Short mmCIF file of C-alpha atoms in Angstrom, two decimals:
data_model
loop_
_atom_site.label_atom_id
_atom_site.label_comp_id
_atom_site.label_asym_id
_atom_site.label_seq_id
_atom_site.Cartn_x
_atom_site.Cartn_y
_atom_site.Cartn_z
CA MET A 1121 0.00 0.00 0.00
CA GLU A 1122 1.29 3.45 -0.91
CA GLN A 1123 2.41 5.40 2.15
CA LYS A 1124 1.28 9.00 2.07
CA PHE A 1125 3.40 11.80 3.47
CA SER A 1126 3.96 15.55 3.17
CA ILE A 1127 7.03 17.62 2.37
CA LEU A 1128 7.35 20.86 4.33
CA MET A 1129 9.36 23.75 2.87
CA SER A 1130 9.67 27.48 3.42
CA LEU A 1131 10.63 29.97 0.71
CA TYR A 1132 11.63 33.60 1.17
CA PHE A 1133 12.55 36.43 -1.16
CA LYS A 1134 16.35 35.97 -1.04
CA GLU A 1135 16.18 32.44 -2.39
CA LYS A 1136 17.63 31.90 -5.87
CA VAL A 1137 15.27 30.53 -8.48
CA GLU A 1138 17.83 28.12 -9.92
CA TYR A 1139 18.50 26.62 -6.48
CA ALA A 1140 14.81 26.14 -5.77
CA ARG A 1141 14.30 24.52 -9.17
CA GLU A 1142 17.11 22.03 -8.50
CA CYS A 1143 15.52 21.23 -5.16
CA PHE A 1144 12.05 20.71 -6.67
CA GLU A 1145 13.39 18.45 -9.40
CA SER A 1146 15.18 16.29 -6.83
CA LEU A 1147 11.86 15.86 -5.02
CA LEU A 1148 10.01 14.95 -8.20
CA ASN A 1149 12.66 12.35 -9.04
CA GLN A 1150 12.33 10.43 -5.78
CA THR A 1151 11.86 6.66 -6.04
CA VAL A 1152 9.01 7.15 -3.57
CA PRO A 1153 7.56 10.63 -4.18
CA ALA A 1154 5.62 12.65 -1.63
CA THR A 1155 1.85 12.93 -1.67
CA GLU A 1156 1.88 16.70 -1.18
CA TRP A 1157 4.26 19.62 -0.90
CA ILE A 1158 3.47 22.32 1.64
CA ILE A 1159 5.36 25.45 0.57
CA VAL A 1160 5.19 28.37 2.99
CA GLU A 1161 5.78 31.72 1.29
CA ASP A 1162 7.56 33.52 4.13
CA GLY A 1163 6.51 37.05 3.23
CA PRO A 1164 6.33 38.63 -0.24
CA LEU A 1165 8.58 36.96 -2.83
CA THR A 1166 10.22 38.16 -6.03
CA LYS A 1167 8.39 37.94 -9.35
CA GLU A 1168 10.83 35.24 -10.45
CA LEU A 1169 10.02 33.08 -7.43
CA TYR A 1170 6.27 33.58 -7.89
CA ASP A 1171 6.68 32.57 -11.54
CA LEU A 1172 8.54 29.44 -10.48
CA LEU A 1173 5.84 28.46 -7.99
CA ASP A 1174 3.12 29.13 -10.56
CA GLU A 1175 4.97 26.96 -13.07
CA TYR A 1176 5.18 23.95 -10.76
CA GLN A 1177 1.69 24.43 -9.39
CA ASN A 1178 0.27 24.49 -12.92
CA LYS A 1179 2.19 21.31 -13.79
CA TYR A 1180 1.30 19.52 -10.55
CA PRO A 1181 -1.96 21.07 -9.31
CA ASN A 1182 -2.76 18.17 -6.97
CA LEU A 1183 0.68 18.16 -5.39
CA ILE A 1184 1.48 21.69 -4.25
CA ILE A 1185 -0.24 23.57 -1.44
CA ARG A 1186 1.00 27.13 -0.99
CA VAL A 1187 0.75 28.96 2.33
CA PRO A 1188 1.35 32.69 1.78
CA LEU A 1189 2.28 34.81 4.80
CA GLU A 1190 1.73 38.56 4.76
CA LYS A 1191 5.18 39.33 6.14
CA ASN A 1192 8.50 37.57 6.69
CA VAL A 1193 8.39 35.84 10.08
CA GLY A 1194 11.54 33.70 9.91
CA LEU A 1195 12.00 29.99 9.40
CA GLY A 1196 10.71 28.78 12.75
CA LEU A 1197 7.38 30.58 12.66
CA ALA A 1198 6.95 29.87 8.94
CA LEU A 1199 7.34 26.14 9.57
CA ARG A 1200 5.09 26.39 12.64
CA GLU A 1201 2.33 27.61 10.33
CA GLY A 1202 3.15 25.15 7.56
CA ILE A 1203 2.92 22.12 9.87
CA LEU A 1204 -0.76 22.90 10.39
CA TYR A 1205 -1.44 22.56 6.65
CA CYS A 1206 0.17 19.11 6.37
CA ASN A 1207 -2.54 16.52 5.79
CA TYR A 1208 -0.44 13.50 6.75
CA ASP A 1209 1.23 12.50 9.98
CA LEU A 1210 4.57 11.79 8.33
CA ILE A 1211 6.29 14.98 7.22
CA ALA A 1212 9.65 15.34 5.47
CA ARG A 1213 11.52 18.61 5.89
CA MET A 1214 13.47 20.07 3.00
CA ASP A 1215 15.33 23.33 2.44
CA THR A 1216 14.67 24.88 -0.94
CA ASP A 1217 18.34 25.32 -1.83
CA ASP A 1218 19.35 21.71 -1.12
CA ILE A 1219 19.09 18.51 -3.15
CA ALA A 1220 17.62 15.21 -1.96
CA ARG A 1221 19.20 11.92 -3.00
CA LYS A 1222 16.68 10.00 -5.09
CA ASP A 1223 16.16 7.21 -2.52
CA ARG A 1224 15.95 9.49 0.51
CA PHE A 1225 12.24 9.06 1.23
CA LYS A 1226 12.23 5.35 0.47
CA LEU A 1227 14.92 4.74 3.08
CA GLN A 1228 13.26 6.93 5.70
CA LEU A 1229 9.85 5.35 5.18
CA ASN A 1230 11.49 1.96 5.64
CA GLU A 1231 12.73 3.07 9.06
CA PHE A 1232 9.25 4.14 10.16
CA ASN A 1233 7.80 0.88 8.90
CA LYS A 1234 10.42 -1.13 10.80
CA ASN A 1235 9.79 0.80 14.03
CA PRO A 1236 6.20 2.05 14.47
CA ASN A 1237 7.29 3.92 17.62
CA LEU A 1238 9.83 6.04 15.73
CA ASP A 1239 9.03 9.77 15.80
CA ILE A 1240 11.90 11.42 13.92
CA CYS A 1241 14.54 10.15 11.51
CA GLY A 1242 17.29 12.11 9.75
CA SER A 1243 20.65 11.40 8.14
CA HIS A 1244 24.14 12.74 7.49
CA ILE A 1245 24.66 15.40 4.81
CA LEU A 1246 27.21 16.07 2.10
CA GLU A 1247 27.99 19.77 1.74
CA PHE A 1248 28.72 21.11 -1.73
CA GLU A 1249 29.59 24.33 -3.50
CA GLY A 1250 28.25 25.01 -6.99
CA ASN A 1251 27.13 21.49 -7.92
CA ILE A 1252 26.85 18.18 -6.09
CA LYS A 1253 30.04 16.83 -7.67
CA ASN A 1254 31.99 19.45 -5.74
CA ILE A 1255 31.73 18.06 -2.20
CA VAL A 1256 33.70 20.26 0.21
CA SER A 1257 32.67 18.80 3.59
CA LYS A 1258 30.16 16.61 5.34
CA ARG A 1259 28.28 16.61 8.62
CA ASN A 1260 27.78 13.31 10.39
CA VAL A 1261 25.27 12.91 13.21
CA PRO A 1262 24.75 10.22 15.89
CA ILE A 1263 22.64 7.24 14.90
CA ASP A 1264 20.70 5.77 17.82
CA ASN A 1265 18.38 7.31 20.38
CA LYS A 1266 20.82 7.24 23.30
CA GLN A 1267 23.64 8.81 21.29
CA ILE A 1268 21.27 11.48 19.96
CA GLU A 1269 20.08 12.47 23.45
CA LYS A 1270 23.68 12.93 24.63
CA TYR A 1271 24.93 14.73 21.50
CA GLN A 1272 22.02 17.18 21.51
CA LYS A 1273 23.28 18.77 24.72
CA ARG A 1274 26.06 20.58 22.83
CA ARG A 1275 25.40 20.27 19.10
CA ASP A 1276 22.41 19.50 16.93
CA ALA A 1277 21.91 15.76 16.64
CA PHE A 1278 19.87 16.18 13.45
CA ASN A 1279 20.55 17.90 10.14
CA HIS A 1280 17.32 19.85 9.86
CA MET A 1281 16.87 19.51 6.10
CA THR A 1282 17.10 15.71 6.33
CA VAL A 1283 14.49 14.90 8.94
CA MET A 1284 11.22 13.07 8.52
CA TYR A 1285 9.02 13.28 11.59
CA LYS A 1286 5.53 12.59 12.82
CA LYS A 1287 3.26 15.61 12.96
CA LYS A 1288 1.74 14.46 16.25
CA ALA A 1289 5.21 14.25 17.86
CA VAL A 1290 6.09 17.78 16.71
CA LEU A 1291 2.81 19.18 18.03
CA LYS A 1292 3.19 17.29 21.30
CA ALA A 1293 6.56 19.05 21.75
CA GLY A 1294 4.94 22.45 21.19
CA ASN A 1295 5.65 22.78 17.45
CA TYR A 1296 8.35 25.13 16.11
CA GLN A 1297 8.83 28.28 18.17
CA SER A 1298 10.46 31.62 17.54
CA CYS A 1299 14.11 31.16 18.57
CA LEU A 1300 16.47 32.95 16.22
CA LEU A 1301 19.19 30.67 14.81
CA MET A 1302 17.93 27.77 16.94
CA GLU A 1303 14.36 27.00 15.87
CA ASP A 1304 15.35 23.44 15.07
CA THR A 1305 17.62 23.08 18.13
CA LEU A 1306 14.78 24.03 20.44
CA LEU A 1307 12.41 21.65 18.65
CA TRP A 1308 14.81 18.70 18.98
CA VAL A 1309 15.24 19.39 22.69
CA ASN A 1310 11.50 19.70 23.25
CA MET A 1311 10.82 16.52 21.27
CA ILE A 1312 13.41 14.57 23.27
CA GLN A 1313 12.00 15.91 26.53
CA SER A 1314 8.47 14.93 25.47
CA GLY A 1315 9.58 11.34 24.90
CA ALA A 1316 10.14 11.23 21.13
CA VAL A 1317 11.91 8.16 19.76
CA CYS A 1318 14.79 9.33 17.57
CA SER A 1319 17.21 7.92 15.01
CA ASN A 1320 19.42 8.87 12.10
CA ILE A 1321 20.23 6.78 9.04
CA ASP A 1322 23.95 6.13 8.70
CA ASP A 1323 24.07 7.48 5.16
CA TYR A 1324 24.15 10.77 3.24
CA LEU A 1325 20.61 11.41 1.98
CA VAL A 1326 20.79 15.15 1.28
CA TYR A 1327 23.28 17.37 -0.54
CA ALA A 1328 23.40 20.65 1.41
CA ARG A 1329 24.48 23.82 -0.36
CA VAL A 1330 27.19 25.87 1.35
CA GLY A 1331 29.40 28.76 0.33
CA LYS A 1332 31.10 31.99 1.32
CA ASP A 1333 27.84 33.53 2.53
CA MET A 1334 27.32 30.79 5.09
CA TYR A 1335 30.75 31.26 6.63
CA ASP A 1336 30.25 35.04 6.66
CA ARG A 1337 26.90 34.67 8.46
CA ARG A 1338 28.48 32.55 11.20
CA GLY A 1339 30.85 35.30 12.26
CA GLY A 1340 30.87 38.65 14.04
CA TRP A 1341 29.48 40.13 17.25
CA ALA A 1342 25.91 40.33 15.91
CA TYR A 1343 25.83 36.60 15.17
CA LEU A 1344 27.42 35.81 18.53
CA LYS A 1345 24.77 37.86 20.36
CA LYS A 1346 21.96 36.03 18.56
CA TYR A 1347 23.62 32.70 19.27
CA ARG A 1348 23.89 33.48 22.98
CA ILE A 1349 20.22 34.47 23.19
CA GLY A 1350 19.15 31.28 21.43
CA ARG A 1351 21.40 29.12 23.56
CA LYS A 1352 20.05 30.74 26.72
CA ARG A 1353 16.56 29.78 25.58
CA VAL A 1354 17.68 26.17 25.20
CA PHE A 1355 19.34 26.31 28.65
CA LYS A 1356 16.06 27.39 30.22
CA THR A 1357 14.40 24.15 29.08
CA GLY A 1358 16.51 22.37 31.72
CA TYR A 1359 17.88 19.93 29.15
CA ILE A 1360 21.48 21.16 29.27
CA SER A 1361 23.72 21.84 32.26
CA ASN A 1362 25.53 25.05 33.14
CA TYR A 1363 28.72 23.42 31.92
CA ASP A 1364 27.14 22.46 28.56
CA TYR A 1365 25.88 26.01 28.15
CA LEU A 1366 29.22 27.65 28.99
CA TYR A 1367 31.16 25.18 26.84
CA THR A 1368 29.10 25.96 23.74
CA ILE A 1369 29.29 29.72 24.34
CA VAL A 1370 33.09 29.63 24.65
CA VAL A 1371 33.42 27.57 21.46
CA GLN A 1372 31.09 29.96 19.63
CA VAL A 1373 33.05 33.02 20.80
CA ILE A 1374 36.17 31.54 19.23
CA VAL A 1375 34.47 30.49 16.00
CA SER A 1376 32.59 33.78 15.59
CA LEU A 1377 35.50 36.12 16.14
CA ILE A 1378 38.29 34.46 14.19
CA PRO A 1379 38.94 35.55 10.55
CA ARG A 1380 36.45 34.19 8.00
CA LYS A 1381 39.04 32.07 6.16
CA LEU A 1382 40.01 30.35 9.39
CA ARG A 1383 36.33 29.89 10.30
CA GLU A 1384 35.73 28.23 6.93
CA PHE A 1385 38.70 25.94 7.51
CA ILE A 1386 37.40 24.91 10.95
CA PHE A 1387 33.93 24.15 9.60
CA LYS A 1388 35.27 22.06 6.74
CA THR A 1389 37.95 20.15 8.64
CA ILE A 1390 36.71 19.91 12.23
CA LEU A 1391 33.04 20.81 12.77
CA HIS A 1392 31.80 19.34 9.50
CA ASN A 1393 34.05 16.45 8.61
#
């Protein structure tokens, strides 16, 4: 029997049309395609992005559900709204500038079929610049539930764009919340605390786009301030200790304030390797 599931994405005006098109095509070419795409329009978009959405909606009118928001609210609140429009309990997250491996959903659905109690399942990622043949780094994550619970205290145990989760488990944990830079971090913590059963597939199911802009965004006093505020919010959940909190802040101070070239080197060779 065909297993029905939703894909949840958010699109905002800075997204590049060619990146979004590559993403959409990777979703259409899945060995097990989704039943519906929920695309949240996070505030007004460019004409080119509207044209792209119109094109795909005209081609696949029974597939795409668009959720337009009047103003840009950020990823967390956009996804919070989009979750409510998903008609199926299984939801696959995807970022609109990344590319899914063609068997991604098949492998994740297999995991949920093997373990009916499973609530969230992600994977490792391969990070690329330009095209997926140019792999510059990777980010591995822990595999089983116990490892995930421990790892999440200091770093994200899931790659957000890879996860498939149950809608009821996300809502039980309070759904996405506004937490700048850490919408997903806070959700993972809340899901773990609410008893979610977690796993990651020991494979690379998504190609994640990176580049100079990403390493620029991760630096400077402004980013560090936002990071500290987000991390404080996670600390207040009671999931992490004072030591975990201080450790991550110290590491982030170093990473944020070093020169960009050195930051890029650390991400590629240490943090994402």
